[in-house]
CSV table of C-alpha atoms and ligand atoms in Angstrom, one decimal:
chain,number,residue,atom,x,y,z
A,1431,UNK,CA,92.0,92.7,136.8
A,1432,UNK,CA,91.6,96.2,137.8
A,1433,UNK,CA,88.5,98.4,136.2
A,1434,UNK,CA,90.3,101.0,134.7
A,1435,UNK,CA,92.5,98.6,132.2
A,1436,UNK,CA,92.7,99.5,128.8
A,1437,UNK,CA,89.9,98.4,126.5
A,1438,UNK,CA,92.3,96.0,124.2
A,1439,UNK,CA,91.7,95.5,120.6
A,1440,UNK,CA,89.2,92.5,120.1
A,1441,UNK,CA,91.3,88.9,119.3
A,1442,UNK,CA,89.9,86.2,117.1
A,1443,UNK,CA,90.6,83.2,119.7
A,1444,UNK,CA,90.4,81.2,117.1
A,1445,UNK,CA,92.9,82.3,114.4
A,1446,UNK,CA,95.8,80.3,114.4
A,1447,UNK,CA,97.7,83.4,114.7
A,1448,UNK,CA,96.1,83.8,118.3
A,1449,UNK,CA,97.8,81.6,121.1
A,1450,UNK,CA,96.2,80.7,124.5
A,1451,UNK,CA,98.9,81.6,127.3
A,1452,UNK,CA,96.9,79.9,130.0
A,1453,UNK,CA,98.6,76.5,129.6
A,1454,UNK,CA,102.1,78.5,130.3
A,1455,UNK,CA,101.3,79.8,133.6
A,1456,UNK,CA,102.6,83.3,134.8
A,1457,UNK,CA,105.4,82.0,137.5
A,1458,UNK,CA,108.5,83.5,135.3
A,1459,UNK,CA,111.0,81.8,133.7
A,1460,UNK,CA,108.2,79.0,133.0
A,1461,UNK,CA,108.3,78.2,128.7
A,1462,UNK,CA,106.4,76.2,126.1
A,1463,UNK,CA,107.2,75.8,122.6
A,1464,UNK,CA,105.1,76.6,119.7
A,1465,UNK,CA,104.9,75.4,116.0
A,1466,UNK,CA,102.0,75.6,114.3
A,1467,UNK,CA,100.8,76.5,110.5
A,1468,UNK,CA,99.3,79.9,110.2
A,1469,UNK,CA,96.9,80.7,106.5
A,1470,UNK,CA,97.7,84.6,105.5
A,1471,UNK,CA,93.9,86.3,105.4
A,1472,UNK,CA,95.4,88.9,103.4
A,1473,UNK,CA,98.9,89.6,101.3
A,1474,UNK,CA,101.6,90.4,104.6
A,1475,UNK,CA,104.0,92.7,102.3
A,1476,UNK,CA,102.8,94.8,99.1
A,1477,UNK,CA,100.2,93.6,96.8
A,1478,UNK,CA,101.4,93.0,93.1
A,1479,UNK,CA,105.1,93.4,94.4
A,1480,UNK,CA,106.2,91.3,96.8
A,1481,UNK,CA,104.5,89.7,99.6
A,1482,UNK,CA,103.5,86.0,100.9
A,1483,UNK,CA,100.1,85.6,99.1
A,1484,UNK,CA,96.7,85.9,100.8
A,1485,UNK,CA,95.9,82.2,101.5
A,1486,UNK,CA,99.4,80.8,101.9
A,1487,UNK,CA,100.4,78.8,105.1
A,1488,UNK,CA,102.9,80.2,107.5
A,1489,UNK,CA,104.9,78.6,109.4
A,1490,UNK,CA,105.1,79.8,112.7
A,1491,UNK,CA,107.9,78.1,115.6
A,1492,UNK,CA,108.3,80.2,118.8
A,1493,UNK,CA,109.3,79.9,122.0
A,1494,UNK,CA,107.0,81.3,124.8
A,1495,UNK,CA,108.4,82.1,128.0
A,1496,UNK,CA,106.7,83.8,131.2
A,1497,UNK,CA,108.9,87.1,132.2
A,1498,UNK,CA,107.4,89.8,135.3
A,1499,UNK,CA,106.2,91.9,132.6
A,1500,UNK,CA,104.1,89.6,130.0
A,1501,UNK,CA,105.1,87.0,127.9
A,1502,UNK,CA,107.9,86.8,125.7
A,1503,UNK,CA,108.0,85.7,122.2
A,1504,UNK,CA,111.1,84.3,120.1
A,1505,UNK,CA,111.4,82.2,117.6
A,1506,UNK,CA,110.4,81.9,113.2
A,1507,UNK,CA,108.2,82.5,110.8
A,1508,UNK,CA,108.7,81.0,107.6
A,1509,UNK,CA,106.6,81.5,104.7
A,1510,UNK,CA,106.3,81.9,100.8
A,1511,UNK,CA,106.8,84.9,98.9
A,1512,UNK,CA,105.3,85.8,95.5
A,1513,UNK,CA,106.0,89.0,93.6
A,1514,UNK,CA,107.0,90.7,90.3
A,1515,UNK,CA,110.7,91.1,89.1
A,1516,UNK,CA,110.9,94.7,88.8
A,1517,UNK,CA,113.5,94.8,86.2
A,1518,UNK,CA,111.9,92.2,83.6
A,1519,UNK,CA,108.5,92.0,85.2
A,1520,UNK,CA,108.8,88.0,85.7
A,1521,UNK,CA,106.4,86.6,88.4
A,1522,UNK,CA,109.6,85.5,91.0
A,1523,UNK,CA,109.0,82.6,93.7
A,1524,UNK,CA,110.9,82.4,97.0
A,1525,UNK,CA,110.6,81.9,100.4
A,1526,UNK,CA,110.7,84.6,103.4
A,1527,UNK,CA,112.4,83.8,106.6
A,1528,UNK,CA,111.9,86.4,109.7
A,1529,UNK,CA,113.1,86.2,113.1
A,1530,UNK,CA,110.5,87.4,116.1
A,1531,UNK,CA,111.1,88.9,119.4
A,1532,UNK,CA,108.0,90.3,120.7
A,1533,UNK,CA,107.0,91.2,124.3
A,1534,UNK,CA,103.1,90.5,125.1
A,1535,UNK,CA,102.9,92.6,128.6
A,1536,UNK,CA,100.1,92.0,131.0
A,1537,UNK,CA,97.3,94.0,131.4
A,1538,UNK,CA,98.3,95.9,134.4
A,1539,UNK,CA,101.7,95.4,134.5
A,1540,UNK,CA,104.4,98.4,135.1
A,1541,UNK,CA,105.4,98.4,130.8
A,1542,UNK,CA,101.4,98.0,130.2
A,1543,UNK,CA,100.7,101.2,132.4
A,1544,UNK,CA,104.1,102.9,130.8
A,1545,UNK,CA,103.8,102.3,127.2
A,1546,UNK,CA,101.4,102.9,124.4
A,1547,UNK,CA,100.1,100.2,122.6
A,1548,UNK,CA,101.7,100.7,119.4
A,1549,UNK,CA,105.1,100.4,121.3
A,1550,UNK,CA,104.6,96.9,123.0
A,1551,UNK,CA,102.1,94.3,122.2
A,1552,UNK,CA,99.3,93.3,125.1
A,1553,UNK,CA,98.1,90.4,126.2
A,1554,UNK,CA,94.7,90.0,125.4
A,1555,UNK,CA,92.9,87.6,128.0
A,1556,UNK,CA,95.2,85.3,127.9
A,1557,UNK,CA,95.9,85.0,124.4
A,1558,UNK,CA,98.3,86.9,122.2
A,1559,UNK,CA,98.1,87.7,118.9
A,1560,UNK,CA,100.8,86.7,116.0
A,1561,UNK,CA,100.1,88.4,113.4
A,1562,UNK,CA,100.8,91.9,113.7
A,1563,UNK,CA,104.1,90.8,114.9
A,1564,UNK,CA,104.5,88.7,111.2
A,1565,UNK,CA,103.4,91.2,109.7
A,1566,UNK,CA,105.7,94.1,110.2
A,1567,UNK,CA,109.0,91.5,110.3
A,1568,UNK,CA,108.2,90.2,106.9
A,1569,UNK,CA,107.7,94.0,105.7
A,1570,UNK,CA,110.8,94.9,107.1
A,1571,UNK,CA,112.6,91.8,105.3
A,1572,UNK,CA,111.0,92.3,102.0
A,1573,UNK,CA,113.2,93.4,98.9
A,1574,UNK,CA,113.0,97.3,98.3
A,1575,UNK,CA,113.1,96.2,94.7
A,1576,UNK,CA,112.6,92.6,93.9
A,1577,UNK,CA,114.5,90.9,91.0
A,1578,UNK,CA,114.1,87.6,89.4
A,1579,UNK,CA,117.8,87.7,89.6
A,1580,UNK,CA,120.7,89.9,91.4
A,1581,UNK,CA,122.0,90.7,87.4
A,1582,UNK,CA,118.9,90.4,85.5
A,1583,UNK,CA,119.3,92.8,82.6
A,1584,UNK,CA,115.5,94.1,82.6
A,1585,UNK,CA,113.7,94.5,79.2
A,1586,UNK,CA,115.1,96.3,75.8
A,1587,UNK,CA,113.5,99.7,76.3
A,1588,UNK,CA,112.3,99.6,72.4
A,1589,UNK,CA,110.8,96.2,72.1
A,1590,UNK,CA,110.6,95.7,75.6
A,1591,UNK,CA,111.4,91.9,75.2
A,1592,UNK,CA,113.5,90.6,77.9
A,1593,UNK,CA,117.6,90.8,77.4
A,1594,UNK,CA,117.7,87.5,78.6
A,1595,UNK,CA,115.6,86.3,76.4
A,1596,UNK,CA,117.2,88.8,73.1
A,1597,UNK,CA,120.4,87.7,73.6
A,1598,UNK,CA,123.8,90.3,73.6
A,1599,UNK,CA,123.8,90.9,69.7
A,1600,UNK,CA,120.1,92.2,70.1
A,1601,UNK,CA,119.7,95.7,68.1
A,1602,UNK,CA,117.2,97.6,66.4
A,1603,UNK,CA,118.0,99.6,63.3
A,1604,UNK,CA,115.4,102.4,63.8
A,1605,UNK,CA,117.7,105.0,65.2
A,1606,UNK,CA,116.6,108.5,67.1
A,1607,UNK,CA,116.1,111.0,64.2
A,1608,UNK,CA,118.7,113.5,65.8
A,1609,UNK,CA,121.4,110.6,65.8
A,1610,UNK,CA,120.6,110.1,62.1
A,1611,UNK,CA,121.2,113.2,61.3
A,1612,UNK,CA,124.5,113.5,63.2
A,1613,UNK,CA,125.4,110.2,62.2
A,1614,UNK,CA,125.1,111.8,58.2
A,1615,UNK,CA,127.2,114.6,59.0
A,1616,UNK,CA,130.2,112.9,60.2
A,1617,UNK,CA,130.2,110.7,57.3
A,1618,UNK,CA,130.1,113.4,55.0
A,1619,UNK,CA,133.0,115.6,57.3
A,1620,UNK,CA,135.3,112.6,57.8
A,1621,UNK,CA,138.7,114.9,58.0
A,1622,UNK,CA,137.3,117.0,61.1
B,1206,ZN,ZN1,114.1,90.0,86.1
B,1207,ZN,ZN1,114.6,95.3,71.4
């Protein structure tokens, strides 16, 4: 390793989202699979939308294969999602299923010395790091607006109780002053 690398950001070698490269080797076209169990530190999506929870297990199958330029990542990551329907405000359940295809490049290598570090991930010692990669797939695969159901009919703006729960011949009598007042008119100027 050269002096003048780039100082890379610190890993936890520990996290399960950290893998050790080492056993892979760097002859190319050398690959080792990868399933393990990852725990969320924080929420990966938006807190009190959608997101998998902070504390929830992900599960995490790749394939690691040794290319000239780093090491490259494919595979899954499965994990749960928990969130608000945005509609009727119902806490909704499901599951989040993301693809990953992630190059780790060596330090020193010809994409290392070309590319920032926002654009393509780095190796660091060894060991690269999963979870930045989650992160931004689940993101990306999260609803815009999350609903408890593709139809869900949302909450009766007067009472807001839920139309699923109100049922179609749901009404309130109280109407807007101004359509009162028409209302009156037109029953006392029938022949119009
Ligand atoms: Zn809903
Ligand atoms: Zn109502």
């Amino acid at each position: 390793m050269s002096a003048n690398r780039k100082s890379p950001a610190r890993l936890v070698l520990t996290s399960p989202w950290v893998i050790d490269t080492r056993e892979l080797g760097r002859r190319p076209g050398s690959s080792r699979r990868v399933h393990r169990v990852a725990t969320a530190d924080h929420v990966i999506g938006l807190e009190g939308v959608i997101g998998v929870p902070a504390g929830a297990e992900v599960e995490l199958d790749v394939l690691l294969e040794s290319v000239v330029e780093g090491v490259l990542v494919t595979g899954t990551a499965v994990g749960p999602l928990a969130g608000e329907c945005s509609r009727c405000l119902d806490p909704i359940t499901d599951e989040v299923e993301v693809g990953l295809t992630e190059l780790f490049a060596y330090p020193d290598s010809a994409t290392d010395l070309t590319t920032d570090e926002d654009e393509v991930s780095r190796l660091v010692e060894d060991h690269l790091d999963l979870e930045p990669v989650v992160r931004d797939a689940v993101v990306l695969a999260l609803p815009h607006v999350p609903l408890c159901a593709e139809d869900c009919a949302g909450l009766c703006t007067e009472c807001g109780g839920k139309w699923a729960d109100l049922g179609p011949n749901h009404r309130h009598e109280t109407i807007d002053p101004r359509w009162a007042a028409l209302q009156e008119r037109f029953q006392q100027d029938p022949g119009q």
